[in-house]
Amino acid sequence: MQDTAVYEIELHSVAAFRKPHPFAEPTAFPLQVAEPKPCVTSYVLALQGNPSKPTFVDSTYHDVLLPDTPAEAVPYTFDVDPKTLRNRFLALQSRVHPDGFATASQTERVCAEQQSSFINKGYQALRDPLPRATYLLSLHGLDPKDHDGNDPTATDPALLMDVMEAREALEEAETEEDIKGIKAENEERLNATLRALSDAFRARDIPAARRLTIQLRYWVNIRQAATDWMPGKRVELEH
């Protein structure tokens, strides 16, 4: 077993694998614990299959789960292959899951827990389009939930009218057949927004991506409301 002094040396020795990422998640690491000093997460460590070694702190979820993505492209990479992402997630978790380090040193357990948590959070963030878009915007310092008035086009009247009409249709629906029609119409809007969102990120048009992410959140919420629909049940849409 290695002591924390060795860990501190190794922390600097791996810097050559990856330079500090300009879009790294600023609040993820390091964890604030006293002793021993925790490791930090990088795809390098998981590839080595040794979760007990600390590596560079500046890693994004793409670095860990989609390591072939160039660093400069990470904050614009909206399109991902779900199968590749899941296979990578399962492979990494098989190497760093804390259950495999129950009898290891405290430092090794902390490292394994930290990396397993980071990989889980990364997979949840990248698996589905809405959290993925939200995560990418966060790399630009933006939160689509923050309606602070700085972007008057973030939520436009036409969008709000469509949302109100969808909500009314859900509340007035009487049969499952009614709901099927609402779902089909909403899926068309949702898929059109996804295509536009993909185009916006590829064009590196972040203001457009933010507006479209707000739209996507509404369509996802309507989809969930339609799935949860019951006759007479009040329709609640999160914004």
PDB file of C-alpha atoms in Angstrom:
ATOM      1  CA  MET A   1       0.000   0.000   0.000  1.00  0.00           C
ATOM      2  CA  GLN A   2       1.172   3.536  -0.754  1.00  0.00           C
ATOM      3  CA  ASP A   3       1.067   6.420   1.671  1.00  0.00           C
ATOM      4  CA  THR A   4      -0.276   9.878   0.887  1.00  0.00           C
ATOM      5  CA  ALA A   5       3.185  11.321   0.193  1.00  0.00           C
ATOM      6  CA  VAL A   6       3.597   8.910  -2.713  1.00  0.00           C
ATOM      7  CA  TYR A   7       0.120   9.764  -3.915  1.00  0.00           C
ATOM      8  CA  GLU A   8       0.985  13.464  -4.046  1.00  0.00           C
ATOM      9  CA  ILE A   9       4.036  12.678  -6.174  1.00  0.00           C
ATOM     10  CA  GLU A  10       1.987  10.526  -8.551  1.00  0.00           C
ATOM     11  CA  LEU A  11      -0.616  13.256  -8.861  1.00  0.00           C
ATOM     12  CA  HIS A  12       1.949  15.428 -10.608  1.00  0.00           C
ATOM     13  CA  SER A  13       3.571  12.606 -12.562  1.00  0.00           C
ATOM     14  CA  VAL A  14       0.460  11.892 -14.613  1.00  0.00           C
ATOM     15  CA  ALA A  15       0.026  15.444 -15.853  1.00  0.00           C
ATOM     16  CA  ALA A  16       1.589  14.493 -19.174  1.00  0.00           C
ATOM     17  CA  PHE A  17      -1.387  12.282 -20.003  1.00  0.00           C
ATOM     18  CA  ARG A  18      -3.785  15.204 -20.196  1.00  0.00           C
ATOM     19  CA  LYS A  19      -3.335  18.942 -19.867  1.00  0.00           C
ATOM     20  CA  PRO A  20      -5.787  20.869 -17.675  1.00  0.00           C
ATOM     21  CA  HIS A  21      -9.084  20.877 -19.517  1.00  0.00           C
ATOM     22  CA  PRO A  22     -10.375  24.413 -20.228  1.00  0.00           C
ATOM     23  CA  PHE A  23     -13.966  23.284 -19.772  1.00  0.00           C
ATOM     24  CA  ALA A  24     -13.584  21.006 -16.757  1.00  0.00           C
ATOM     25  CA  GLU A  25     -16.331  20.848 -14.166  1.00  0.00           C
ATOM     26  CA  PRO A  26     -15.149  23.374 -11.571  1.00  0.00           C
ATOM     27  CA  THR A  27     -16.940  22.036  -8.514  1.00  0.00           C
ATOM     28  CA  ALA A  28     -16.547  18.287  -8.860  1.00  0.00           C
ATOM     29  CA  PHE A  29     -13.108  17.752  -7.359  1.00  0.00           C
ATOM     30  CA  PRO A  30     -11.192  17.518  -5.159  1.00  0.00           C
ATOM     31  CA  LEU A  31     -13.354  16.284  -2.344  1.00  0.00           C
ATOM     32  CA  GLN A  32     -12.894  18.058   0.953  1.00  0.00           C
ATOM     33  CA  VAL A  33     -11.624  15.389   3.331  1.00  0.00           C
ATOM     34  CA  ALA A  34      -8.804  15.588   5.831  1.00  0.00           C
ATOM     35  CA  GLU A  35      -6.803  12.344   5.674  1.00  0.00           C
ATOM     36  CA  PRO A  36      -5.801  10.763   3.449  1.00  0.00           C
ATOM     37  CA  LYS A  37      -5.950  13.212   0.567  1.00  0.00           C
ATOM     38  CA  PRO A  38      -8.445  11.944  -2.006  1.00  0.00           C
ATOM     39  CA  CYS A  39      -7.624  11.095  -5.556  1.00  0.00           C
ATOM     40  CA  VAL A  40      -9.100  12.935  -8.479  1.00  0.00           C
ATOM     41  CA  THR A  41     -10.740  11.481 -11.537  1.00  0.00           C
ATOM     42  CA  SER A  42      -9.329  11.026 -15.017  1.00  0.00           C
ATOM     43  CA  TYR A  43      -9.949   8.558 -17.784  1.00  0.00           C
ATOM     44  CA  VAL A  44      -6.240   7.680 -17.634  1.00  0.00           C
ATOM     45  CA  LEU A  45      -6.688   6.011 -14.276  1.00  0.00           C
ATOM     46  CA  ALA A  46      -9.634   3.876 -15.361  1.00  0.00           C
ATOM     47  CA  LEU A  47      -7.847   2.752 -18.496  1.00  0.00           C
ATOM     48  CA  GLN A  48      -4.950   1.645 -16.341  1.00  0.00           C
ATOM     49  CA  GLY A  49      -7.449  -0.333 -14.296  1.00  0.00           C
ATOM     50  CA  ASN A  50      -6.080   1.028 -11.033  1.00  0.00           C
ATOM     51  CA  PRO A  51      -8.583   3.213  -9.180  1.00  0.00           C
ATOM     52  CA  SER A  52      -6.214   3.615  -6.250  1.00  0.00           C
ATOM     53  CA  LYS A  53      -3.966   6.057  -8.105  1.00  0.00           C
ATOM     54  CA  PRO A  54      -4.835   9.745  -8.258  1.00  0.00           C
ATOM     55  CA  THR A  55      -4.661  11.560 -11.571  1.00  0.00           C
ATOM     56  CA  PHE A  56      -5.383  14.936 -13.062  1.00  0.00           C
ATOM     57  CA  VAL A  57      -8.259  16.941 -11.609  1.00  0.00           C
ATOM     58  CA  ASP A  58      -9.440  18.702 -14.771  1.00  0.00           C
ATOM     59  CA  SER A  59     -11.618  16.069 -16.408  1.00  0.00           C
ATOM     60  CA  THR A  60     -15.012  16.474 -18.000  1.00  0.00           C
ATOM     61  CA  TYR A  61     -17.566  13.684 -18.297  1.00  0.00           C
ATOM     62  CA  HIS A  62     -16.579  13.347 -21.952  1.00  0.00           C
ATOM     63  CA  ASP A  63     -12.937  12.800 -20.964  1.00  0.00           C
ATOM     64  CA  VAL A  64     -13.945   9.817 -18.876  1.00  0.00           C
ATOM     65  CA  LEU A  65     -16.806   8.304 -20.861  1.00  0.00           C
ATOM     66  CA  LEU A  66     -16.052   9.515 -24.397  1.00  0.00           C
ATOM     67  CA  PRO A  67     -12.256   9.858 -24.336  1.00  0.00           C
ATOM     68  CA  ASP A  68     -11.910  10.056 -28.124  1.00  0.00           C
ATOM     69  CA  THR A  69     -13.592  13.469 -28.099  1.00  0.00           C
ATOM     70  CA  PRO A  70     -10.995  16.225 -28.690  1.00  0.00           C
ATOM     71  CA  ALA A  71     -10.734  18.575 -25.717  1.00  0.00           C
ATOM     72  CA  GLU A  72     -11.666  21.642 -27.745  1.00  0.00           C
ATOM     73  CA  ALA A  73     -14.791  19.886 -29.081  1.00  0.00           C
ATOM     74  CA  VAL A  74     -16.137  18.704 -25.710  1.00  0.00           C
ATOM     75  CA  PRO A  75     -18.398  21.709 -24.928  1.00  0.00           C
ATOM     76  CA  TYR A  76     -20.061  21.343 -28.357  1.00  0.00           C
ATOM     77  CA  THR A  77     -20.375  17.540 -28.555  1.00  0.00           C
ATOM     78  CA  PHE A  78     -24.096  16.931 -28.264  1.00  0.00           C
ATOM     79  CA  ASP A  79     -24.359  13.902 -30.550  1.00  0.00           C
ATOM     80  CA  VAL A  80     -23.210  10.695 -28.861  1.00  0.00           C
ATOM     81  CA  ASP A  81     -23.602   7.008 -29.618  1.00  0.00           C
ATOM     82  CA  PRO A  82     -25.713   5.521 -26.789  1.00  0.00           C
ATOM     83  CA  LYS A  83     -24.250   2.013 -27.176  1.00  0.00           C
ATOM     84  CA  THR A  84     -20.663   3.263 -27.057  1.00  0.00           C
ATOM     85  CA  LEU A  85     -21.466   5.399 -24.028  1.00  0.00           C
ATOM     86  CA  ARG A  86     -23.122   2.543 -22.120  1.00  0.00           C
ATOM     87  CA  ASN A  87     -20.387   0.042 -22.940  1.00  0.00           C
ATOM     88  CA  ARG A  88     -17.764   2.471 -21.725  1.00  0.00           C
ATOM     89  CA  PHE A  89     -19.751   3.174 -18.548  1.00  0.00           C
ATOM     90  CA  LEU A  90     -20.117  -0.522 -17.711  1.00  0.00           C
ATOM     91  CA  ALA A  91     -16.461  -1.248 -18.434  1.00  0.00           C
ATOM     92  CA  LEU A  92     -15.256   1.569 -16.184  1.00  0.00           C
ATOM     93  CA  GLN A  93     -17.610   0.748 -13.338  1.00  0.00           C
ATOM     94  CA  SER A  94     -16.455  -2.866 -13.386  1.00  0.00           C
ATOM     95  CA  ARG A  95     -12.952  -1.577 -12.603  1.00  0.00           C
ATOM     96  CA  VAL A  96     -13.683   1.113 -10.022  1.00  0.00           C
ATOM     97  CA  HIS A  97     -16.786  -0.035  -8.145  1.00  0.00           C
ATOM     98  CA  PRO A  98     -16.211   0.422  -4.379  1.00  0.00           C
ATOM     99  CA  ASP A  99     -17.372  -3.138  -3.635  1.00  0.00           C
ATOM    100  CA  GLY A 100     -14.120  -4.354  -5.124  1.00  0.00           C
ATOM    101  CA  PHE A 101     -12.121  -2.345  -2.582  1.00  0.00           C
ATOM    102  CA  ALA A 102     -13.857  -3.254   0.660  1.00  0.00           C
ATOM    103  CA  THR A 103     -10.621  -4.555   2.194  1.00  0.00           C
ATOM    104  CA  ALA A 104      -8.305  -1.976   0.601  1.00  0.00           C
ATOM    105  CA  SER A 105      -6.690   0.997   2.328  1.00  0.00           C
ATOM    106  CA  GLN A 106      -8.680   4.083   3.204  1.00  0.00           C
ATOM    107  CA  THR A 107      -7.048   6.030   0.398  1.00  0.00           C
ATOM    108  CA  GLU A 108      -7.890   3.338  -2.145  1.00  0.00           C
ATOM    109  CA  ARG A 109     -11.492   3.203  -0.940  1.00  0.00           C
ATOM    110  CA  VAL A 110     -11.827   6.987  -1.201  1.00  0.00           C
ATOM    111  CA  CYS A 111     -10.398   6.917  -4.716  1.00  0.00           C
ATOM    112  CA  ALA A 112     -12.712   4.123  -5.820  1.00  0.00           C
ATOM    113  CA  GLU A 113     -15.789   5.794  -4.315  1.00  0.00           C
ATOM    114  CA  GLN A 114     -14.903   9.133  -5.849  1.00  0.00           C
ATOM    115  CA  GLN A 115     -14.347   7.752  -9.303  1.00  0.00           C
ATOM    116  CA  SER A 116     -17.398   5.514  -9.223  1.00  0.00           C
ATOM    117  CA  SER A 117     -19.515   8.508  -8.239  1.00  0.00           C
ATOM    118  CA  PHE A 118     -18.015  10.644 -11.006  1.00  0.00           C
ATOM    119  CA  ILE A 119     -18.624   7.954 -13.616  1.00  0.00           C
ATOM    120  CA  ASN A 120     -22.240   7.511 -12.463  1.00  0.00           C
ATOM    121  CA  LYS A 121     -22.893  11.252 -12.588  1.00  0.00           C
ATOM    122  CA  GLY A 122     -21.257  11.473 -15.988  1.00  0.00           C
ATOM    123  CA  TYR A 123     -23.368   8.677 -17.402  1.00  0.00           C
ATOM    124  CA  GLN A 124     -26.567  10.248 -16.066  1.00  0.00           C
ATOM    125  CA  ALA A 125     -25.541  13.588 -17.573  1.00  0.00           C
ATOM    126  CA  LEU A 126     -24.665  12.237 -21.021  1.00  0.00           C
ATOM    127  CA  ARG A 127     -27.170   9.412 -21.465  1.00  0.00           C
ATOM    128  CA  ASP A 128     -30.244  11.502 -22.331  1.00  0.00           C
ATOM    129  CA  PRO A 129     -30.444  14.605 -24.537  1.00  0.00           C
ATOM    130  CA  LEU A 130     -31.862  17.074 -21.999  1.00  0.00           C
ATOM    131  CA  PRO A 131     -29.295  16.545 -19.209  1.00  0.00           C
ATOM    132  CA  ARG A 132     -26.584  16.319 -21.883  1.00  0.00           C
ATOM    133  CA  ALA A 133     -27.516  19.706 -23.336  1.00  0.00           C
ATOM    134  CA  THR A 134     -27.774  21.157 -19.836  1.00  0.00           C
ATOM    135  CA  TYR A 135     -24.309  19.837 -19.005  1.00  0.00           C
ATOM    136  CA  LEU A 136     -22.790  21.249 -22.185  1.00  0.00           C
ATOM    137  CA  LEU A 137     -24.300  24.647 -21.417  1.00  0.00           C
ATOM    138  CA  SER A 138     -22.844  24.470 -17.911  1.00  0.00           C
ATOM    139  CA  LEU A 139     -19.393  24.165 -19.492  1.00  0.00           C
ATOM    140  CA  HIS A 140     -20.111  27.586 -20.965  1.00  0.00           C
ATOM    141  CA  GLY A 141     -21.257  28.953 -17.616  1.00  0.00           C
ATOM    142  CA  LEU A 142     -24.930  28.883 -18.589  1.00  0.00           C
ATOM    143  CA  ASP A 143     -27.977  27.432 -16.864  1.00  0.00           C
ATOM    144  CA  PRO A 144     -31.116  27.108 -19.027  1.00  0.00           C
ATOM    145  CA  LYS A 145     -33.216  27.222 -15.852  1.00  0.00           C
ATOM    146  CA  ASP A 146     -31.923  30.695 -15.035  1.00  0.00           C
ATOM    147  CA  HIS A 147     -34.527  33.062 -16.458  1.00  0.00           C
ATOM    148  CA  ASP A 148     -32.704  36.209 -15.406  1.00  0.00           C
ATOM    149  CA  GLY A 149     -33.950  38.450 -18.161  1.00  0.00           C
ATOM    150  CA  ASN A 150     -30.581  38.735 -19.875  1.00  0.00           C
ATOM    151  CA  ASP A 151     -31.836  36.830 -22.901  1.00  0.00           C
ATOM    152  CA  PRO A 152     -35.308  38.088 -23.921  1.00  0.00           C
ATOM    153  CA  THR A 153     -35.630  35.321 -26.532  1.00  0.00           C
ATOM    154  CA  ALA A 154     -34.989  32.482 -24.072  1.00  0.00           C
ATOM    155  CA  THR A 155     -38.703  31.856 -23.557  1.00  0.00           C
ATOM    156  CA  ASP A 156     -40.763  33.260 -26.419  1.00  0.00           C
ATOM    157  CA  PRO A 157     -44.544  33.787 -26.453  1.00  0.00           C
ATOM    158  CA  ALA A 158     -45.085  31.262 -29.249  1.00  0.00           C
ATOM    159  CA  LEU A 159     -43.385  28.551 -27.214  1.00  0.00           C
ATOM    160  CA  LEU A 160     -45.414  29.359 -24.128  1.00  0.00           C
ATOM    161  CA  MET A 161     -48.616  29.284 -26.196  1.00  0.00           C
ATOM    162  CA  ASP A 162     -47.760  25.816 -27.535  1.00  0.00           C
ATOM    163  CA  VAL A 163     -47.054  24.621 -24.002  1.00  0.00           C
ATOM    164  CA  MET A 164     -50.343  26.021 -22.684  1.00  0.00           C
ATOM    165  CA  GLU A 165     -52.265  24.357 -25.506  1.00  0.00           C
ATOM    166  CA  ALA A 166     -50.584  21.017 -24.824  1.00  0.00           C
ATOM    167  CA  ARG A 167     -51.402  21.313 -21.140  1.00  0.00           C
ATOM    168  CA  GLU A 168     -55.044  22.121 -21.888  1.00  0.00           C
ATOM    169  CA  ALA A 169     -55.247  19.158 -24.256  1.00  0.00           C
ATOM    170  CA  LEU A 170     -53.933  16.871 -21.507  1.00  0.00           C
ATOM    171  CA  GLU A 171     -56.421  18.235 -18.974  1.00  0.00           C
ATOM    172  CA  GLU A 172     -59.316  17.866 -21.405  1.00  0.00           C
ATOM    173  CA  ALA A 173     -58.362  14.380 -22.560  1.00  0.00           C
ATOM    174  CA  GLU A 174     -60.890  11.695 -21.692  1.00  0.00           C
ATOM    175  CA  THR A 175     -59.471   8.514 -23.177  1.00  0.00           C
ATOM    176  CA  GLU A 176     -56.159   6.813 -23.850  1.00  0.00           C
ATOM    177  CA  GLU A 177     -56.826   7.426 -27.537  1.00  0.00           C
ATOM    178  CA  ASP A 178     -56.838  11.170 -26.870  1.00  0.00           C
ATOM    179  CA  ILE A 179     -53.496  10.833 -25.091  1.00  0.00           C
ATOM    180  CA  LYS A 180     -51.989   8.892 -28.010  1.00  0.00           C
ATOM    181  CA  GLY A 181     -52.678  11.836 -30.309  1.00  0.00           C
ATOM    182  CA  ILE A 182     -51.157  14.290 -27.831  1.00  0.00           C
ATOM    183  CA  LYS A 183     -48.076  12.090 -27.433  1.00  0.00           C
ATOM    184  CA  ALA A 184     -47.598  11.796 -31.199  1.00  0.00           C
ATOM    185  CA  GLU A 185     -47.818  15.548 -31.698  1.00  0.00           C
ATOM    186  CA  ASN A 186     -45.435  16.196 -28.831  1.00  0.00           C
ATOM    187  CA  GLU A 187     -42.904  13.655 -30.147  1.00  0.00           C
ATOM    188  CA  GLU A 188     -42.840  15.523 -33.464  1.00  0.00           C
ATOM    189  CA  ARG A 189     -42.038  18.766 -31.666  1.00  0.00           C
ATOM    190  CA  LEU A 190     -39.488  17.072 -29.436  1.00  0.00           C
ATOM    191  CA  ASN A 191     -37.656  15.417 -32.336  1.00  0.00           C
ATOM    192  CA  ALA A 192     -37.615  18.653 -34.324  1.00  0.00           C
ATOM    193  CA  THR A 193     -36.078  20.415 -31.319  1.00  0.00           C
ATOM    194  CA  LEU A 194     -33.464  17.681 -30.962  1.00  0.00           C
ATOM    195  CA  ARG A 195     -32.445  18.090 -34.595  1.00  0.00           C
ATOM    196  CA  ALA A 196     -32.207  21.853 -34.219  1.00  0.00           C
ATOM    197  CA  LEU A 197     -30.274  21.478 -30.972  1.00  0.00           C
ATOM    198  CA  SER A 198     -27.777  19.154 -32.623  1.00  0.00           C
ATOM    199  CA  ASP A 199     -27.325  21.686 -35.425  1.00  0.00           C
ATOM    200  CA  ALA A 200     -26.862  24.529 -32.935  1.00  0.00           C
ATOM    201  CA  PHE A 201     -24.115  22.757 -31.005  1.00  0.00           C
ATOM    202  CA  ARG A 202     -22.362  21.709 -34.217  1.00  0.00           C
ATOM    203  CA  ALA A 203     -22.474  25.348 -35.349  1.00  0.00           C
ATOM    204  CA  ARG A 204     -21.243  26.382 -31.880  1.00  0.00           C
ATOM    205  CA  ASP A 205     -24.230  28.691 -31.586  1.00  0.00           C
ATOM    206  CA  ILE A 206     -24.576  28.615 -27.810  1.00  0.00           C
ATOM    207  CA  PRO A 207     -27.392  31.221 -27.479  1.00  0.00           C
ATOM    208  CA  ALA A 208     -29.496  29.129 -29.865  1.00  0.00           C
ATOM    209  CA  ALA A 209     -28.561  25.964 -27.982  1.00  0.00           C
ATOM    210  CA  ARG A 210     -29.754  27.536 -24.735  1.00  0.00           C
ATOM    211  CA  ARG A 211     -33.105  28.551 -26.230  1.00  0.00           C
ATOM    212  CA  LEU A 212     -33.581  25.091 -27.720  1.00  0.00           C
ATOM    213  CA  THR A 213     -32.674  23.408 -24.433  1.00  0.00           C
ATOM    214  CA  ILE A 214     -35.456  25.394 -22.768  1.00  0.00           C
ATOM    215  CA  GLN A 215     -37.833  24.172 -25.489  1.00  0.00           C
ATOM    216  CA  LEU A 216     -36.653  20.607 -25.031  1.00  0.00           C
ATOM    217  CA  ARG A 217     -37.324  20.759 -21.305  1.00  0.00           C
ATOM    218  CA  TYR A 218     -40.945  21.701 -21.983  1.00  0.00           C
ATOM    219  CA  TRP A 219     -41.449  18.874 -24.490  1.00  0.00           C
ATOM    220  CA  VAL A 220     -39.831  16.338 -22.155  1.00  0.00           C
ATOM    221  CA  ASN A 221     -42.105  17.488 -19.336  1.00  0.00           C
ATOM    222  CA  ILE A 222     -45.172  17.201 -21.565  1.00  0.00           C
ATOM    223  CA  ARG A 223     -44.065  13.697 -22.557  1.00  0.00           C
ATOM    224  CA  GLN A 224     -43.832  12.741 -18.875  1.00  0.00           C
ATOM    225  CA  ALA A 225     -47.192  14.341 -18.090  1.00  0.00           C
ATOM    226  CA  ALA A 226     -48.790  12.377 -20.934  1.00  0.00           C
ATOM    227  CA  THR A 227     -47.210   9.169 -19.641  1.00  0.00           C
ATOM    228  CA  ASP A 228     -48.535   9.861 -16.121  1.00  0.00           C
ATOM    229  CA  TRP A 229     -51.983  10.929 -17.351  1.00  0.00           C
ATOM    230  CA  MET A 230     -55.096   9.711 -15.586  1.00  0.00           C
ATOM    231  CA  PRO A 231     -58.673  10.967 -16.096  1.00  0.00           C
ATOM    232  CA  GLY A 232     -59.318  13.975 -13.890  1.00  0.00           C
ATOM    233  CA  LYS A 233     -55.748  14.256 -12.693  1.00  0.00           C
ATOM    234  CA  ARG A 234     -54.303  17.775 -12.584  1.00  0.00           C
ATOM    235  CA  VAL A 235     -51.495  18.320 -15.081  1.00  0.00           C
ATOM    236  CA  GLU A 236     -48.327  19.676 -13.524  1.00  0.00           C
ATOM    237  CA  LEU A 237     -45.528  20.839 -15.795  1.00  0.00           C
ATOM    238  CA  GLU A 238     -42.103  21.688 -14.404  1.00  0.00           C
ATOM    239  CA  HIS A 239     -40.365  24.676 -15.978  1.00  0.00           C
TER     240      HIS A 239
END
